[in-house]
Coordinates of C-alpha atoms (C1' of nucleotides) in Angstrom, one line a residue:
Chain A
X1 CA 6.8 13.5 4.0
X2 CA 7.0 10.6 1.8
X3 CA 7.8 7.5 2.6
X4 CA 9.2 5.8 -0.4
X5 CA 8.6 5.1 -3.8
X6 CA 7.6 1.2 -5.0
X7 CA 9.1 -2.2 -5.3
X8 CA 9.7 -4.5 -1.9
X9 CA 12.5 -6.9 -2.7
X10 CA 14.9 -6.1 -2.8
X11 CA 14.1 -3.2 -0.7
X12 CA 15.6 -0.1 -1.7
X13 CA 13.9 2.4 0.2
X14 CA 15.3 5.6 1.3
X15 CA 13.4 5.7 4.3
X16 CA 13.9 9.1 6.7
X17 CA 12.3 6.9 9.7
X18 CA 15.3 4.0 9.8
X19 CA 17.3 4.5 12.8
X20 CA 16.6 4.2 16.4
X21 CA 13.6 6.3 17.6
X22 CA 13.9 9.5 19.8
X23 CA 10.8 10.2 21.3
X24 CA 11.0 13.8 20.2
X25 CA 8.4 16.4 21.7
X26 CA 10.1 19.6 21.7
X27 CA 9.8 20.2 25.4
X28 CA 7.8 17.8 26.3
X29 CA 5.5 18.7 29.3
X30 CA 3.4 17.0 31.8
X31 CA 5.3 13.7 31.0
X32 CA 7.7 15.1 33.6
X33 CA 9.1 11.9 35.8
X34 CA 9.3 14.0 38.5
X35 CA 7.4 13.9 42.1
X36 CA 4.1 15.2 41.7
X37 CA 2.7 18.3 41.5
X38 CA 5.7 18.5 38.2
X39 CA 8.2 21.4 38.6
X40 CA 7.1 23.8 36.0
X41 CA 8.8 24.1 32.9
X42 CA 10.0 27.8 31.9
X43 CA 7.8 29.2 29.1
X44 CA 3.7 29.4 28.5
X45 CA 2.5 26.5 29.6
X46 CA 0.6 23.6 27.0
X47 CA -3.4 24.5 27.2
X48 CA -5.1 21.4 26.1
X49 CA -4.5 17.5 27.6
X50 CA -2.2 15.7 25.8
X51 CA -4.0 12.6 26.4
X52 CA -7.3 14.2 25.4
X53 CA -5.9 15.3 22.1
X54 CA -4.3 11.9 21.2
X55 CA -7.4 9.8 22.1
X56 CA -9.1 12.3 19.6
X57 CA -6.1 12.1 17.2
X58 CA -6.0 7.8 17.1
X59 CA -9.7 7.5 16.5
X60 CA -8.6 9.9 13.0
X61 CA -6.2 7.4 12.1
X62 CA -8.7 4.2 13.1
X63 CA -11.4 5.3 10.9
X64 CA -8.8 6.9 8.2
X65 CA -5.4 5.2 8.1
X66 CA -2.2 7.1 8.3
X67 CA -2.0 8.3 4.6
X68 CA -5.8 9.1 4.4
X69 CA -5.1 11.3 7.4
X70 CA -3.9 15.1 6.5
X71 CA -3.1 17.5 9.2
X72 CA -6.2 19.1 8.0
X73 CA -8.3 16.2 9.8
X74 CA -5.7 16.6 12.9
X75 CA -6.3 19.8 13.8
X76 CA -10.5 19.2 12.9
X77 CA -10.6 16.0 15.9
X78 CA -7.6 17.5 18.5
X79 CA -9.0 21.0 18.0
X80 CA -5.2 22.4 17.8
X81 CA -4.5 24.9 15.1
X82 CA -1.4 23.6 12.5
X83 CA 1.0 25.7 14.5
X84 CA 0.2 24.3 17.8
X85 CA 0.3 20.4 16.3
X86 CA 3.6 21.3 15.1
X87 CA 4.5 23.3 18.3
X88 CA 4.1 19.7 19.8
X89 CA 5.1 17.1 17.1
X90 CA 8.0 16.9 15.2
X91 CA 5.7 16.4 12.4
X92 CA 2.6 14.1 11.4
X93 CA 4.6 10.7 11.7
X94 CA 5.0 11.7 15.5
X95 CA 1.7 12.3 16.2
X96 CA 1.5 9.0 14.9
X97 CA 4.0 7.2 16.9
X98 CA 2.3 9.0 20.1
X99 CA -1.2 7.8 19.1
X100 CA -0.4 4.8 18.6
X101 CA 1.5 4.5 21.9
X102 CA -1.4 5.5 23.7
X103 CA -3.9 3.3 21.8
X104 CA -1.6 0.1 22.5
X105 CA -1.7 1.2 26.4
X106 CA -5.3 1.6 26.7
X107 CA -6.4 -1.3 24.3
X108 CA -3.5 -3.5 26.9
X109 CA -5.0 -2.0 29.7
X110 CA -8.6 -3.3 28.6
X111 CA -7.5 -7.1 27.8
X112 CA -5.6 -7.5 31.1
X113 CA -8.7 -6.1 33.0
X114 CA -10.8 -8.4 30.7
X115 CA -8.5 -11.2 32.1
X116 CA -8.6 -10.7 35.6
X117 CA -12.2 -11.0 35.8
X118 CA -11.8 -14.5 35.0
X119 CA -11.5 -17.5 37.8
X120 CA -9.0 -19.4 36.4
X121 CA -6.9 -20.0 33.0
X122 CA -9.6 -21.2 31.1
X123 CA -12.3 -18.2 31.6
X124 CA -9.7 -16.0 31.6
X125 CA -8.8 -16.7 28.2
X126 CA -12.3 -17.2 27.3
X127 CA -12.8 -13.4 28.8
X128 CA -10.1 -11.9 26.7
X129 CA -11.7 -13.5 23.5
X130 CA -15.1 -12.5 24.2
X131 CA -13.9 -8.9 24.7
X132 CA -11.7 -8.8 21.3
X133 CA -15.2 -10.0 19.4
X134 CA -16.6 -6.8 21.7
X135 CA -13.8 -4.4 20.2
X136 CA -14.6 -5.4 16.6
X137 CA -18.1 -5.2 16.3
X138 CA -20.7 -3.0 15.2
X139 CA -19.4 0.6 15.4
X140 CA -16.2 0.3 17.6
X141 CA -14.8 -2.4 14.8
X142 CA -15.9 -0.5 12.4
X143 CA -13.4 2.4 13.6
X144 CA -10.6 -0.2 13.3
X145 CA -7.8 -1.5 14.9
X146 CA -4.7 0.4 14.8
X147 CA -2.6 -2.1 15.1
X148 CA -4.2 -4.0 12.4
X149 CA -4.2 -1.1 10.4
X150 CA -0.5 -0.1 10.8
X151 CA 0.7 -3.7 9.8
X152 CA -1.3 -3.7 7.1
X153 CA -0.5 -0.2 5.9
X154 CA 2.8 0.6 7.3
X155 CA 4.7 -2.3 8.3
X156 CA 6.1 -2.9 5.0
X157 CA 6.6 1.2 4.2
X158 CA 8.0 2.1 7.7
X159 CA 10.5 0.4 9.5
X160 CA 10.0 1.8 13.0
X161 CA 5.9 1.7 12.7
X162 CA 6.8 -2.2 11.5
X163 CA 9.0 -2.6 14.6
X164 CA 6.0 -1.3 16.9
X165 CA 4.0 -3.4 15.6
X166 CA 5.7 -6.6 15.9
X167 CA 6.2 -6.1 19.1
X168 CA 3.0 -5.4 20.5
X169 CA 1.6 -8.5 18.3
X170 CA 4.3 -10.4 20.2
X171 CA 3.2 -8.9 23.7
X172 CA -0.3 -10.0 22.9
X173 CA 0.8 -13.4 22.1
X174 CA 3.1 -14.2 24.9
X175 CA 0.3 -12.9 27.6
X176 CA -2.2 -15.2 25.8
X177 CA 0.2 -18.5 26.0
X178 CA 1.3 -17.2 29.7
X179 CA -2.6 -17.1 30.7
X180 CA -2.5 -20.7 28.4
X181 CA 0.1 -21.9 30.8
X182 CA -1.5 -20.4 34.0
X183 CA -4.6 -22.3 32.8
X184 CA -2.6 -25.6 32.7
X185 CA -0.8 -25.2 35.9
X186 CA -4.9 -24.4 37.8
X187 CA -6.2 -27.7 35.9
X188 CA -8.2 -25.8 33.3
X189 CA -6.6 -26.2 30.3
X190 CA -5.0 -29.7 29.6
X191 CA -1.3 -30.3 29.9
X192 CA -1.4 -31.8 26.3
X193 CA -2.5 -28.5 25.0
X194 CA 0.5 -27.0 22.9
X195 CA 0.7 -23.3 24.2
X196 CA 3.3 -21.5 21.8
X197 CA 1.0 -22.9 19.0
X198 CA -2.4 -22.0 19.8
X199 CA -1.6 -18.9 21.6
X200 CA -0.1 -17.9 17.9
X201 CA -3.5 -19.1 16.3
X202 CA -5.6 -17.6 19.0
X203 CA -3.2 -14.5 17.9
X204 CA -4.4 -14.9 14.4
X205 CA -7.6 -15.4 15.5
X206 CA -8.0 -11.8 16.7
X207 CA -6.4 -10.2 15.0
X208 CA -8.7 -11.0 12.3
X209 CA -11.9 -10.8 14.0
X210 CA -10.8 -7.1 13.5
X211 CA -10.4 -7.5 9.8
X212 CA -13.9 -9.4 9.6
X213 CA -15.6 -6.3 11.9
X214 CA -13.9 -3.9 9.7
X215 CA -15.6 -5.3 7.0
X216 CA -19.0 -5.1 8.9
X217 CA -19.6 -8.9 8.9
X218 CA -21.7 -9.4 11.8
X219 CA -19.8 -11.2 15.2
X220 CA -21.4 -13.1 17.8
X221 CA -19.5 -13.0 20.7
X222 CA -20.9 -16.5 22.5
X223 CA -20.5 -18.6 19.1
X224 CA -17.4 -17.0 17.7
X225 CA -16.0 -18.2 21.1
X226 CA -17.6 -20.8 22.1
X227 CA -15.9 -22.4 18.8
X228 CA -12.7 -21.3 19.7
X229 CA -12.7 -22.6 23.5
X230 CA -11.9 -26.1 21.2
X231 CA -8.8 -25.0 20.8
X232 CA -7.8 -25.6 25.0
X233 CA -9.3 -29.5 24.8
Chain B
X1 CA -9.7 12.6 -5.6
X2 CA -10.0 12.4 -2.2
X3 CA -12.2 10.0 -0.6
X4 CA -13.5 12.3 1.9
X5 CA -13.4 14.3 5.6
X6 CA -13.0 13.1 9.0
X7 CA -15.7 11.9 10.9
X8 CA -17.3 8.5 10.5
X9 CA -20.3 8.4 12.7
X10 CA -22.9 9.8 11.2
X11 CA -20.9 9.3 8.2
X12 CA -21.5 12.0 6.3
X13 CA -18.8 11.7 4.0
X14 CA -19.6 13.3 0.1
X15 CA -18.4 10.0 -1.3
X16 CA -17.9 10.1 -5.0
X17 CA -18.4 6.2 -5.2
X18 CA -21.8 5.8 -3.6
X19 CA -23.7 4.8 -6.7
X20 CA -23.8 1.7 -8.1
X21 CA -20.9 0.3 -10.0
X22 CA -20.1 1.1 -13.6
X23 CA -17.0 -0.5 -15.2
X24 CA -16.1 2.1 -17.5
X25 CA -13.3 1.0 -19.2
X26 CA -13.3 3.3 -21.7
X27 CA -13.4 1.2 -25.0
X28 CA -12.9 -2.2 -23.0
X29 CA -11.0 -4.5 -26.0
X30 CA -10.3 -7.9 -25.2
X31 CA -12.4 -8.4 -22.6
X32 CA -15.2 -9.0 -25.0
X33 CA -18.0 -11.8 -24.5
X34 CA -17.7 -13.2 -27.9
X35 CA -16.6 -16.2 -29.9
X36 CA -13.1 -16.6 -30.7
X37 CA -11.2 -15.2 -32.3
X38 CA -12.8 -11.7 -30.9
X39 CA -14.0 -9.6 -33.4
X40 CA -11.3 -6.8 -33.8
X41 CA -12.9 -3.4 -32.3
X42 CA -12.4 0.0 -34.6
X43 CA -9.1 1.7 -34.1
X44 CA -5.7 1.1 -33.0
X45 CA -5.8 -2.2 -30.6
X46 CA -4.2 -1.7 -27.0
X47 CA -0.4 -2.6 -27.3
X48 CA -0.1 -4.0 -23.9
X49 CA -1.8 -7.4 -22.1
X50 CA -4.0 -6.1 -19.6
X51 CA -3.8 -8.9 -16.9
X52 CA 0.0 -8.7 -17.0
X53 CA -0.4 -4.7 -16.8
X54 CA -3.4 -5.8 -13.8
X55 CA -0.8 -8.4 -12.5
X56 CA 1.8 -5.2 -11.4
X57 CA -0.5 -2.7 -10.3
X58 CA -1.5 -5.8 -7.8
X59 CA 1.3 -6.4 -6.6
X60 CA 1.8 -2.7 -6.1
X61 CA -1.5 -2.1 -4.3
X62 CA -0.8 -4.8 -2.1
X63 CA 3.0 -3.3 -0.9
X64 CA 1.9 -0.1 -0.4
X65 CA -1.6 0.0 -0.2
X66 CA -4.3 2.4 -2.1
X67 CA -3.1 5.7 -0.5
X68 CA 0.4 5.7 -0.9
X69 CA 0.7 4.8 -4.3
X70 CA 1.2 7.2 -6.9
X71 CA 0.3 7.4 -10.1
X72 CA 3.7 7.3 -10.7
X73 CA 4.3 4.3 -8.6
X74 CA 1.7 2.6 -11.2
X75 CA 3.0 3.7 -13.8
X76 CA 6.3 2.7 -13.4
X77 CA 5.2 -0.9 -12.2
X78 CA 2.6 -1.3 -15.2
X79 CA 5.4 0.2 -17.9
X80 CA 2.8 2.4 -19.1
X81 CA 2.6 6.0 -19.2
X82 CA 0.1 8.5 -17.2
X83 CA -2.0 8.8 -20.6
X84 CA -2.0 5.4 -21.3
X85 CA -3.6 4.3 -18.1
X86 CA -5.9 7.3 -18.1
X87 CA -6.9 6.0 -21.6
X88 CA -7.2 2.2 -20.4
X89 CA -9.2 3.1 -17.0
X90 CA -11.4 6.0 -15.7
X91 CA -9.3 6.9 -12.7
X92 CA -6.8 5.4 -10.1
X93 CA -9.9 3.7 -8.3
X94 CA -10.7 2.0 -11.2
X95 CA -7.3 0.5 -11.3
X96 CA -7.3 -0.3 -8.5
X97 CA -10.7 -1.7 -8.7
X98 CA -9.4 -4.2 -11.4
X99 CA -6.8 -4.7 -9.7
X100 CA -8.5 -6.3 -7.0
X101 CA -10.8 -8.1 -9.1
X102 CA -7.6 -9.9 -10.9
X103 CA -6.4 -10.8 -7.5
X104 CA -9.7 -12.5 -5.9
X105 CA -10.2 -14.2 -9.3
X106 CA -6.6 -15.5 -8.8
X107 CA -6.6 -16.1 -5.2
X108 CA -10.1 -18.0 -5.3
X109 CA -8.4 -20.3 -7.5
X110 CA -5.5 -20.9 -5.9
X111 CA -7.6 -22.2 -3.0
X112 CA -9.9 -23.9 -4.4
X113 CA -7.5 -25.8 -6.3
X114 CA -5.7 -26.5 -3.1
X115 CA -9.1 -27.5 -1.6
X116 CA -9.3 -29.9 -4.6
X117 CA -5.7 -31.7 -3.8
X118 CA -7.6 -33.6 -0.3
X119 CA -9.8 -36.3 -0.5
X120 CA -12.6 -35.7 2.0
X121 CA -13.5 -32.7 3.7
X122 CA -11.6 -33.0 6.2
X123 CA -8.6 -33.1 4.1
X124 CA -9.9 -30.6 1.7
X125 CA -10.0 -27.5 4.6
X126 CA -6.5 -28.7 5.6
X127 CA -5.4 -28.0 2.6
X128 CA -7.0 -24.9 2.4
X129 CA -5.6 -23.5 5.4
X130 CA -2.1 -24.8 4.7
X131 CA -2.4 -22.8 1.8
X132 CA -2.9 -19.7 3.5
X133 CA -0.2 -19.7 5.3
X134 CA 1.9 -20.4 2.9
X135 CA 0.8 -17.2 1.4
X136 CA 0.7 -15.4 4.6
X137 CA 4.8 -16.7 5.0
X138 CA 7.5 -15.1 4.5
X139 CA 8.5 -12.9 1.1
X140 CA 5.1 -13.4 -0.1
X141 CA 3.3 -12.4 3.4
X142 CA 5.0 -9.1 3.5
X143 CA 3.6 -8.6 0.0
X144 CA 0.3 -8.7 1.9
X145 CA -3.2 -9.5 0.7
X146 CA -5.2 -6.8 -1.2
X147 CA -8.5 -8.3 0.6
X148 CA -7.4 -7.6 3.7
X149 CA -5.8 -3.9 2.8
X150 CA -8.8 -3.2 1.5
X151 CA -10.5 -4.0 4.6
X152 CA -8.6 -2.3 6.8
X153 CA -7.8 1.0 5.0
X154 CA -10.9 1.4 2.5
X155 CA -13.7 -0.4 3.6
X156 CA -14.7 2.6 5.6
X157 CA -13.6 5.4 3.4
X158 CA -15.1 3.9 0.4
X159 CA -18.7 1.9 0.0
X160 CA -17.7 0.3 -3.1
X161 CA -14.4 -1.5 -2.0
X162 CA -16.0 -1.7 1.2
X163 CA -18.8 -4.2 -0.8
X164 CA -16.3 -5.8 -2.4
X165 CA -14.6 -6.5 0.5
X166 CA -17.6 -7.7 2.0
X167 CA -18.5 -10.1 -0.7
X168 CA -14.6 -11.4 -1.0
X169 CA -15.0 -12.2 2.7
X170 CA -18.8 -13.7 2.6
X171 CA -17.8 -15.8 -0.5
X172 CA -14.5 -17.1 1.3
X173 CA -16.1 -18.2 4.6
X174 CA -18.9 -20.1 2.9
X175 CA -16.6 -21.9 0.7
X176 CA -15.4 -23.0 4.1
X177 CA -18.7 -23.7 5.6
X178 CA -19.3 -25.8 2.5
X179 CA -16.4 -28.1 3.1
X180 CA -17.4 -28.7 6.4
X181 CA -20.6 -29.6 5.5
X182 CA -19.0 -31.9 2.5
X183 CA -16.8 -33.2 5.6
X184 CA -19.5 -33.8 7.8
X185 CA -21.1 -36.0 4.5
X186 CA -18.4 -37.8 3.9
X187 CA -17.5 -38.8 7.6
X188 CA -14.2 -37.4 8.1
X189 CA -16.0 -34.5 9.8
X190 CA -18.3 -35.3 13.2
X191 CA -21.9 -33.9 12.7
X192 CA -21.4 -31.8 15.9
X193 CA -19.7 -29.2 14.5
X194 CA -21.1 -26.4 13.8
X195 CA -20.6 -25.2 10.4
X196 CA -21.3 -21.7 9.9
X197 CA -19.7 -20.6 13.2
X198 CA -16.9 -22.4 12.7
X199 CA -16.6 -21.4 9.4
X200 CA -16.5 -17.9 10.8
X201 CA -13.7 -18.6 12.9
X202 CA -11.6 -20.1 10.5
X203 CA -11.6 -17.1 8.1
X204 CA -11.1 -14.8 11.2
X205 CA -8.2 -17.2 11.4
X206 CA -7.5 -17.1 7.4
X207 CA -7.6 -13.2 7.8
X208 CA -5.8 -12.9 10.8
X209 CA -2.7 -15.0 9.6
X210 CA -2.2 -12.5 6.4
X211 CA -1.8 -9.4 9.5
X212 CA 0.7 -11.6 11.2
X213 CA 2.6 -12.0 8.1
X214 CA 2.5 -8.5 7.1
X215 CA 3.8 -7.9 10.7
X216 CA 6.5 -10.5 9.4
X217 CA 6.1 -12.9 12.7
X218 CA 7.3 -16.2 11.3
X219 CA 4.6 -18.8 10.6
X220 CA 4.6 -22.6 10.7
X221 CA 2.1 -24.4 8.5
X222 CA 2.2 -27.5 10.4
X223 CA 2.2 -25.9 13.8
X224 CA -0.4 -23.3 12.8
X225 CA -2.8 -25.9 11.1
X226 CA -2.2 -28.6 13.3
X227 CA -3.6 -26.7 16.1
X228 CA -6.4 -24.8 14.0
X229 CA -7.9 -28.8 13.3
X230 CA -9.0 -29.6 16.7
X231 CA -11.4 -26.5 15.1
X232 CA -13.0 -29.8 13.5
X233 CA -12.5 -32.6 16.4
Chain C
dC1 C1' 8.5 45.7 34.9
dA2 C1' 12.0 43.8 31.4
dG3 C1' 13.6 39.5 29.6
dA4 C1' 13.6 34.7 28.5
dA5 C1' 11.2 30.8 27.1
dT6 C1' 7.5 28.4 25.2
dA7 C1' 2.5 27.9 23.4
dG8 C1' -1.5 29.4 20.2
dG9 C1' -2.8 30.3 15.8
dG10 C1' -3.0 31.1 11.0
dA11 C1' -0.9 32.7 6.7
dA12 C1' 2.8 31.5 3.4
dT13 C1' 5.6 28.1 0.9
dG14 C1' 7.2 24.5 -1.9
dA15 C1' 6.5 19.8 -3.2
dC16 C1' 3.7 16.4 -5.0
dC17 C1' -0.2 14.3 -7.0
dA18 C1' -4.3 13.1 -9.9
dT19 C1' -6.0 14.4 -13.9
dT20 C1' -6.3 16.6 -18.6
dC21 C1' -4.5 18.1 -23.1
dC22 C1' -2.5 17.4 -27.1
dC23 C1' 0.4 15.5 -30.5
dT24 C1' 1.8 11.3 -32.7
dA25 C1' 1.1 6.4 -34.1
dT26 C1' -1.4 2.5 -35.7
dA27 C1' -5.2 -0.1 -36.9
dC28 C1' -9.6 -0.9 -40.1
dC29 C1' -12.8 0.5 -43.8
dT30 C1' -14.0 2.3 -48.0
Chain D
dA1 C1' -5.1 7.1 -50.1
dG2 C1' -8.2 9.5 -46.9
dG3 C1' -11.2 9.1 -42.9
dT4 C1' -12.3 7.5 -38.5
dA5 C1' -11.4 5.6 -34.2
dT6 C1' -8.5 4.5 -30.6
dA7 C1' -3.7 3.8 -28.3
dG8 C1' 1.0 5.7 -26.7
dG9 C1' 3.3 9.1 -24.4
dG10 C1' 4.6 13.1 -22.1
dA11 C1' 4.0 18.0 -20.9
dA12 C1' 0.8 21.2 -18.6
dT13 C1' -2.5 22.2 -14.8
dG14 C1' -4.9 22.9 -10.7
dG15 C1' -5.5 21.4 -6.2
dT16 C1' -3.9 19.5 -1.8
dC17 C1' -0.7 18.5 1.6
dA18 C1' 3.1 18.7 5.0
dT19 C1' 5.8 21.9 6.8
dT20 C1' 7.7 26.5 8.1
dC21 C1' 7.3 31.4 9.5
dC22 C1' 5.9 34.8 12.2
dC23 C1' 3.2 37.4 15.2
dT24 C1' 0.8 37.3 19.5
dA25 C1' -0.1 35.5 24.3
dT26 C1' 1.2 33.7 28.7
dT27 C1' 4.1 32.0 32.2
dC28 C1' 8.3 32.4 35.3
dT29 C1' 12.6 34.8 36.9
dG30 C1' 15.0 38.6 38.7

DNA sequence: CAGAATAGGGAATGACCATTCCCTATACCT
DNA sequence: AGGTATAGGGAATGGTCATTCCCTATTCTG
């Protein structure tokens, strides 16, 4: 698969991935909806975890990028043979889409929990900070974001990565202004504190703390935010 | 070439760019350190204008990054054909490596020419970070910034973009620290802020708008750097 | 136990890509 | 004009990659 040869504007592509995405999985299993324990599915049943394989297959694509990434290294880290990948996957651009799926719901997961353990608007924000500096230093930034790393590689190449990707940039922005506004409502934060604006800078601002750690610049948590808490006076 | 293998810790990658850097260019013309007019070197001299040539594999690198661009892609963007490039540089990293050394040369001075437009410090970082996001906006955001591909999808993969990288970043963030400092001189900056961390944050915050503009979120200067100043309240 | 349905695994395939080769063209020097 | 040195350009090459094929294995159904 290729996704397209050069020039961006105007933007000529001929791109395979351009219309509305169907989540594939030739019969998908496990994911059932139904009641639990799932009503078996006719055929041999899938031997490894799903989950398990895709946490294996998104740190690939952290350290390595999508193009960097051949099904060679796939079936290396989810210890699947080609066959099997492809017995589960449409192809490499769905393993993809379902890694980064499950990397956005983890990495979610970890910022609201950061969140909660804070008292009020304020430390809550200041919690969610301190544990993006956490994410992008020393070894876990130096495996990457793949969020940063799919805007920066694929949003421009690949329309439905690029729509992915805006949206969970968007998600992470709207829960920072709502914990801004929560933070003004509990006396925190200042009422003259624009929140659309600095929860889009406070967006900037970690999303390129994950640049900086990729780059192995050295990030300390307590002054990195401790300068940043400014931003709510 | 391929860059290497899977894992990344231990990183035992059998990198072909560990060594220290050599810039080749085989029979460099042009380029030469001496008095004007240069003193014509023996053979047939190079037809095309190398930082025009540079200019277009740039902006090539920076759409599609250093993995998915063919040689083909380059060298339909440069107008040169495969022999020619092989003849003008080693490999495809060493275009690339020019490449990116054209861009930081230009990019440095953009800013510090936009640094140079304010009258104190104060104003001078303003300036600065207005100009970012102008370049992080819009037609030329999607473009993207070479730095911060090369972060994100070489700086691991590769040791010598990965320095590169590291320098670009180092050198940009003490420009910052310096204006501060020339702020805090001059009075328009209070002597309580402190300069290296918040030098720090701002280029997480230079870094982080050129994701957000690759992800093609819409940007307001004002807004963005109105709120980013209270950085130096 | 036969049949249907799907998973596991690895060899085969066809496309593409980075690089090299080689032939031609153009400069300078004597 | 002949020699030397390098550039321009495109065809040839060898390797790698994503994907498909096909054979085997395992489950459920009847």
């Amino acid at each position: 698969m290729t996704l397209s040869p050069s020039s961006l504007i105007p933007f000529t592509t001929t791109c395979v991935y351009s219309g509305t995405f169907i989540p594939y999985y030739p019969a998908m299993q496990k994911t059932a909806r139904r009641s639990r324990p799932a009503a078996r599915l006719p055929g041999r049943p899938r031997e490894f975890d799903m989950d398990t394989a895709l946490d294996r297959a998104v740190r690939v694509f952290r350290e390595r990028g999508y193009h960097a990434t051949s099904i060679g290294d796939l079936t290396a880290a989810m210890r699947l043979a080609t066959g099997s990948i492809y017995k589960a996957f449409r192809d490499k651009h769905a393993v993809f889409l379902a890694a980064f799926e499950r990397y956005t719901a983890l990495r979610q997961q970890q910022t609201r929990s950061a969140a909660a353990r804070g008292a009020n608007g304020r430390e809550q924000i200041r919690n969610v900070l301190l544990s993006y500096v956490e994410h992008s230093r020393g070894i876990e930034g130096r495996r990457g974001c793949l969020v940063v790393g799919s805007a920066v590689e694929l949003s421009a190449l690949d329309p439905v990565v690029g729509a992915r990707v805006s949206t969970q940039l968007a998600s992470n922005e709207s829960f920072i202004a709502g914990l801004i506004r929560a933070g003004q409502a509990d006396g925190s934060i200042p009422r003259h504190v624009l929140a659309d604006d600095t929860a889009r800078l406070m967006l900037c601002i970690t999303q390129g703390m994950r640049v900086v750690g990729k780059a192995r610049l050295p990030l300390d948590a307590e002054r990195l935010v401790g300068a940043a808490m400014k931003l709510l006076a």
